[in-house]
Coordinates of C-alpha atoms in Angstrom, one line a residue:
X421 CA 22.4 28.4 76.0
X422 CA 20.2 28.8 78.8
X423 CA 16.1 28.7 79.1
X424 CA 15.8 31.8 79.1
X425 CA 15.7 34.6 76.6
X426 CA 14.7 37.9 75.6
X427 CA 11.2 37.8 73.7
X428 CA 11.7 39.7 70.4
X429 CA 10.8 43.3 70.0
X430 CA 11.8 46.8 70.5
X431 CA 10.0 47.0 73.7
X432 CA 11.7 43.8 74.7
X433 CA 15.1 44.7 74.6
X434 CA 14.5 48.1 75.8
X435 CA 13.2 46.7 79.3
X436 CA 16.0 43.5 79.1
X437 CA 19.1 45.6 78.0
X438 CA 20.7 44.1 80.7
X439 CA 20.3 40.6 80.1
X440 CA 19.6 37.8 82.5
X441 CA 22.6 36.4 85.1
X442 CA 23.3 32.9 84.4
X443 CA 25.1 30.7 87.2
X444 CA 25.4 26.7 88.1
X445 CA 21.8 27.1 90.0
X446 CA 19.5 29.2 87.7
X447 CA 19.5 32.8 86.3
X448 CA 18.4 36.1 87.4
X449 CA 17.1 39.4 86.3
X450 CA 16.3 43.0 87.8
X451 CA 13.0 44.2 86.6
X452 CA 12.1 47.4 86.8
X453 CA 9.8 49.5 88.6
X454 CA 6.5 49.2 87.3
X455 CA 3.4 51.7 87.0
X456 CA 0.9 51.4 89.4
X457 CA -1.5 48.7 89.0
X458 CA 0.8 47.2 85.8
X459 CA 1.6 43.8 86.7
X460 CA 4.4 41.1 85.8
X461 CA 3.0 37.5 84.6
X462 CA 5.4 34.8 84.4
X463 CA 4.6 32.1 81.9
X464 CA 6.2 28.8 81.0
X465 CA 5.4 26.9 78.1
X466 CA 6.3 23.1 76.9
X467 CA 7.0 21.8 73.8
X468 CA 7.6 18.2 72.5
X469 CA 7.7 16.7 69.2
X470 CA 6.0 12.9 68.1
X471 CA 9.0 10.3 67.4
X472 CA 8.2 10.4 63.6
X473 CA 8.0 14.5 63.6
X474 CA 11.7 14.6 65.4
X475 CA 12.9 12.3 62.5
X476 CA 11.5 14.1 59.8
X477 CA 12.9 17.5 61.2
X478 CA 16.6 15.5 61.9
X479 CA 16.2 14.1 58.4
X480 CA 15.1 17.6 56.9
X481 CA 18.3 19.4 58.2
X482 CA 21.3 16.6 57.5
X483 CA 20.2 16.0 54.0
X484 CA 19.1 17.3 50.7
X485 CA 15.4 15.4 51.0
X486 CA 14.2 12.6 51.9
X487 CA 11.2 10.3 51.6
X488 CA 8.2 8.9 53.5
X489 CA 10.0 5.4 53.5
X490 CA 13.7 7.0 54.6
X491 CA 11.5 9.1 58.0
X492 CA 9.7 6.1 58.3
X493 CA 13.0 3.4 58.7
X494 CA 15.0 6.1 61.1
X495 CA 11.5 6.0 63.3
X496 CA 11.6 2.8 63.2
X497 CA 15.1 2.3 64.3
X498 CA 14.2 4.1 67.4
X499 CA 11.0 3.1 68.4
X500 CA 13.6 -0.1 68.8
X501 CA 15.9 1.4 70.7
X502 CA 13.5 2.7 73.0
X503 CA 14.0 4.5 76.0
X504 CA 14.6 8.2 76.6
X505 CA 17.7 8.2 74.0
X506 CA 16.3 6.3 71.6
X507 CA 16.0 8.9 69.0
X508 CA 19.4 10.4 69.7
X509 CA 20.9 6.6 69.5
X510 CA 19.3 6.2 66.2
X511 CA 20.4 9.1 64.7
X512 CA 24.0 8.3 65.7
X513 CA 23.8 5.2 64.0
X514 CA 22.3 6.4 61.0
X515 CA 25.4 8.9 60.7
X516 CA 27.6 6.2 61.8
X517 CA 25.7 4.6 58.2
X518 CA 26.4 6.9 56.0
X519 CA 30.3 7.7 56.7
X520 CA 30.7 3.3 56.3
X521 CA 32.2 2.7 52.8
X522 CA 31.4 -0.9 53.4
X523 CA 27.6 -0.3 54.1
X524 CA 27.0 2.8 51.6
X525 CA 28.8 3.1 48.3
X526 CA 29.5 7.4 47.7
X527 CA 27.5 9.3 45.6
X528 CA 27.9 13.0 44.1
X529 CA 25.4 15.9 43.3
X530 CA 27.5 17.2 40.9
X531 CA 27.5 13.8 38.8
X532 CA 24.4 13.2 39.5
X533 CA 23.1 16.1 37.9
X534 CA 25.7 16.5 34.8
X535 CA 24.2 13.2 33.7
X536 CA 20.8 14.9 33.6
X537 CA 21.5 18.1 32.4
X538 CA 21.9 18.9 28.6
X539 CA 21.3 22.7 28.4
X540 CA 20.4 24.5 25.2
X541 CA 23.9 26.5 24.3
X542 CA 24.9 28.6 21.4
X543 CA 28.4 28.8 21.4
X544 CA 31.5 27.0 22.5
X545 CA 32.3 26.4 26.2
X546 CA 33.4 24.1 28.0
X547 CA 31.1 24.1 31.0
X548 CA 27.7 23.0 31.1
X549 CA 28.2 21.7 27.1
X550 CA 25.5 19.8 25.5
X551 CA 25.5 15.9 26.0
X552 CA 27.5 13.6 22.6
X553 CA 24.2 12.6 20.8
X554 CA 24.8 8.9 21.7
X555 CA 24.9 10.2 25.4
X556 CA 22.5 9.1 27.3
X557 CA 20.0 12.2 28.3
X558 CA 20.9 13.9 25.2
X559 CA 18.1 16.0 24.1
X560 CA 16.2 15.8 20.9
X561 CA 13.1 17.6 19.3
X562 CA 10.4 17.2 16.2
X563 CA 10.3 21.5 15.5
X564 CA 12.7 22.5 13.2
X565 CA 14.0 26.0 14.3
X566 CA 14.7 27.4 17.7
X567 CA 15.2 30.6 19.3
X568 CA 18.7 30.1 19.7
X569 CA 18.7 30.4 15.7
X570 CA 18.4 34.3 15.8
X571 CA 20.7 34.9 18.2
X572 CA 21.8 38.7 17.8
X573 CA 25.3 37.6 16.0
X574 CA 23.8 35.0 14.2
X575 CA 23.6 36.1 10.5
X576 CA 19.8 34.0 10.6
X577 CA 20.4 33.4 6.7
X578 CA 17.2 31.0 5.4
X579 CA 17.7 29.1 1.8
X580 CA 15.0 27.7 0.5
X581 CA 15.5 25.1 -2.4
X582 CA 12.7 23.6 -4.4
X583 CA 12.0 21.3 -7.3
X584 CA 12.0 22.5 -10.8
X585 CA 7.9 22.5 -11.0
X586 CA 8.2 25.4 -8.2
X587 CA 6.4 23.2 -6.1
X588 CA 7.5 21.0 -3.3
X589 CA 9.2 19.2 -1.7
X590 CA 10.7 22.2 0.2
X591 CA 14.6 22.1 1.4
X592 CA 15.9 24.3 4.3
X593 CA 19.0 25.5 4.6
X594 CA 19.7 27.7 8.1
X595 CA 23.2 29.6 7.5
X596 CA 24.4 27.1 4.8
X597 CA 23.5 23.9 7.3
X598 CA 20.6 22.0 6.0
X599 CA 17.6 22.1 8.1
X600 CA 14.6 19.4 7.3
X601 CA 13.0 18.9 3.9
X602 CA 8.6 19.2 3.7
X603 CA 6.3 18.7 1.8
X604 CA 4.6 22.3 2.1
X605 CA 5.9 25.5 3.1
X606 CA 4.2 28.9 2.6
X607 CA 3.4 32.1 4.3
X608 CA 0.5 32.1 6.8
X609 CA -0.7 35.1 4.8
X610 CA -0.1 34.5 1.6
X611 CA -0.5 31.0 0.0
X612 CA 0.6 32.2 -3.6
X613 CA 3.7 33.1 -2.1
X614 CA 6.4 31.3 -4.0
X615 CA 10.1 31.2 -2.5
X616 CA 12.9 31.4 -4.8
X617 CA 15.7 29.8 -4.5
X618 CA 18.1 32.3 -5.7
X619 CA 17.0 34.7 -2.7
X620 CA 18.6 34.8 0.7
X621 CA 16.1 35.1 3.3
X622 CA 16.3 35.8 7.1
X623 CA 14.2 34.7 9.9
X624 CA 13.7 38.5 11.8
X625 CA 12.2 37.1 15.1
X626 CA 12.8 34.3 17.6
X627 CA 9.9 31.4 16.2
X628 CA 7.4 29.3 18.6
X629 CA 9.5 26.4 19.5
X630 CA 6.9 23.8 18.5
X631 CA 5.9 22.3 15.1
X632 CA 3.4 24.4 13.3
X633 CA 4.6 27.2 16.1
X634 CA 5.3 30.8 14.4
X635 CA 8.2 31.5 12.3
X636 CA 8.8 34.8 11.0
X637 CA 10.6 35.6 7.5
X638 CA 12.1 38.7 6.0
X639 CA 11.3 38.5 2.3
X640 CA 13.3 40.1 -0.5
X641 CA 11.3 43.3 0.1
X642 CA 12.1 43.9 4.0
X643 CA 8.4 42.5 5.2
X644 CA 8.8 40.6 8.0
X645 CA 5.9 37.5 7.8
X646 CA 4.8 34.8 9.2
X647 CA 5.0 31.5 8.1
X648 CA 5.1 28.1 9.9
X649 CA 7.9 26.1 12.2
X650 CA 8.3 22.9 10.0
X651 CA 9.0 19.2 11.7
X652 CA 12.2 17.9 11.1
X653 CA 12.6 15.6 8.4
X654 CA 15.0 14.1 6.1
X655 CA 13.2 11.9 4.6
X656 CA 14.7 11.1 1.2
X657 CA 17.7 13.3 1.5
X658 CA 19.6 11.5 4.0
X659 CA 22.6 12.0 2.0
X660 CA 22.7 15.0 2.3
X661 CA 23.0 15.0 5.9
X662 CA 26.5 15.2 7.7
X663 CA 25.4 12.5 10.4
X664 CA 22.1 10.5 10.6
X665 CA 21.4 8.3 13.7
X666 CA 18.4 5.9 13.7
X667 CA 16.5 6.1 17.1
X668 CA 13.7 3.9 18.6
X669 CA 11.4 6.0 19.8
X670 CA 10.6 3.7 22.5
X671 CA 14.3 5.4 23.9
X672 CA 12.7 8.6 24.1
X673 CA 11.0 10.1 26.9
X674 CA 8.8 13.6 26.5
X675 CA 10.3 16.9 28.6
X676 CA 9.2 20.4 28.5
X677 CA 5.6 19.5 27.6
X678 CA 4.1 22.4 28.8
X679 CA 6.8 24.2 26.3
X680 CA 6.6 22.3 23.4
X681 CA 3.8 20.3 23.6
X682 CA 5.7 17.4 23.8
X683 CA 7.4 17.7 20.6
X684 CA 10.8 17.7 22.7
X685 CA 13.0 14.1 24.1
X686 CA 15.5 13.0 26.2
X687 CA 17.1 9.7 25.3
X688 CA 16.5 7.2 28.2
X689 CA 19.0 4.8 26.8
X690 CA 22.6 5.8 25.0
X691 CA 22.6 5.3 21.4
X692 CA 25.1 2.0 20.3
X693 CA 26.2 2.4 16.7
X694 CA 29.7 3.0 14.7
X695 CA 28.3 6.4 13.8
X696 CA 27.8 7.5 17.4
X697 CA 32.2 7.3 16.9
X698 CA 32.0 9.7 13.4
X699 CA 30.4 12.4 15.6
X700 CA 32.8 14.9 17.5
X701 CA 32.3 16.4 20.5

């Protein structure tokens, strides 16, 4: 393109319809007539950018980010350079960089991110599934129930099994797949509450996903109360369990905290163990 151009606006382009006539030695324009004592001022402006600016803007356009340091090494490069090309020179060679196999090994976006990603998904697909359990990034969390447990198709069907004494320990069963065993578990309520095992009951709205976080039940009588979101333990009844994996928790690193309150992990490390191999996919 040229130097010059049409300043934006409906006025603008109203006067400059025409367009300016561009040769080898410059360009022209016909102005038109104006009112008396209206006047034409020409003005010419210059613009440059600092070395490190030029990079950062380069840097900011032919990548996906970049840091302090990477701005820093390209400026750098052509301060060493020097000269009126210098920056141009430099940014050759860093493209001439990144396209060498021997200097840069390839990376991807795409893998870079599936290793990282382990999305919360209720039923079977095959893109964007959750992580093996081993896998490194797999996610974990303390809460017991989450909202993807009352899913509108879900039939949300909570036994509750107790000892003898009609006491605790407490057993939860979520759609026939055991849950987490505690201690104590009663309506917020209604502490005389007692649940009975012999009753199918149904969690009616999506719970807090944190440990002590709202969970609502529907009792034999249609009420729809409030009770607690239990921690997740097995403590005791580990046989019952179809896989149990013993983690460090020095392998787990806290996400969501403003979520969860930290009651939710990634695994930093993958899990090494022959049951890792007993768990499908």
């Amino acid at each position: 393109g040229n130097d010059w151009e049409v300043a934006a606006g409906d006025v603008a382009i109203a006067t400059f319809k025409h367009g300016f006539l561009c040769y080898s030695q410059g360009c022209q324009i016909n102005l038109p007539a104006l009112d008396p004592g209206v006047r034409y001022h020409l003005t010419a402006y210059t613009h440059s950018l600092k070395r490190k600016d030029e990079m950062a803007r380069f840097l900011e356009t032919a990548t996906f980010g970049m840091t302090s340091a990477e701005v820093e090494q390209l400026k750098s490069s052509a301060q060493t350079l020097g000269g009126n090309n210098g920056n141009f020179e430099a940014i050759v060679d860093w493209f001439a960089f990144q396209s060498d196999k021997q200097s840069i090994s390839l990376t991807g976006h795409r893998k870079f991110w599936r290793e990282r990603i382990s999305p919360r998904i209720s039923t079977a697909t095959t893109n964007g599934s959750p992580d093996h359990p081993c896998d490194q990034y797999s996610r974990w969390r303390r809460f017991t129930f989450v909202r993807n447990d009352v899913l509108w198709w879900m039939s949300k069907e909570l036994r509750i099994e107790r000892s003898d004494s009609g006491s605790g320990p407490y057993t939860l069963y979520l759609d026939d797949i055991l849950r987490t065993r505690v201690d104590d578990f009663w309506l917020t309520k209604n502490e005389t509450y007692n649940f009975n095992p012999g009753i199918t009951y149904r969690i009616c709205r999506g719970p807090d996903e944190r440990v002590l976080g709202q969970l609502w039940i529907e009792l034999e009588d249609g009420q729809c109360v409030q009770a607690e979101n239990p921690p997740v333990s097995l403590a005791g009844i580990e046989n019952k369990a179809t896989h149990v994996l013993d983690i460090n928790v020095n392998n787990l690193e806290v996400i969501d905290v403003d979520l969860t309150q930290g009651e939710e992990f990634m695994l930093t490390n993958a899990l090494v163990s022959s049951k890792c191999n007993e768990i499908p996919i």
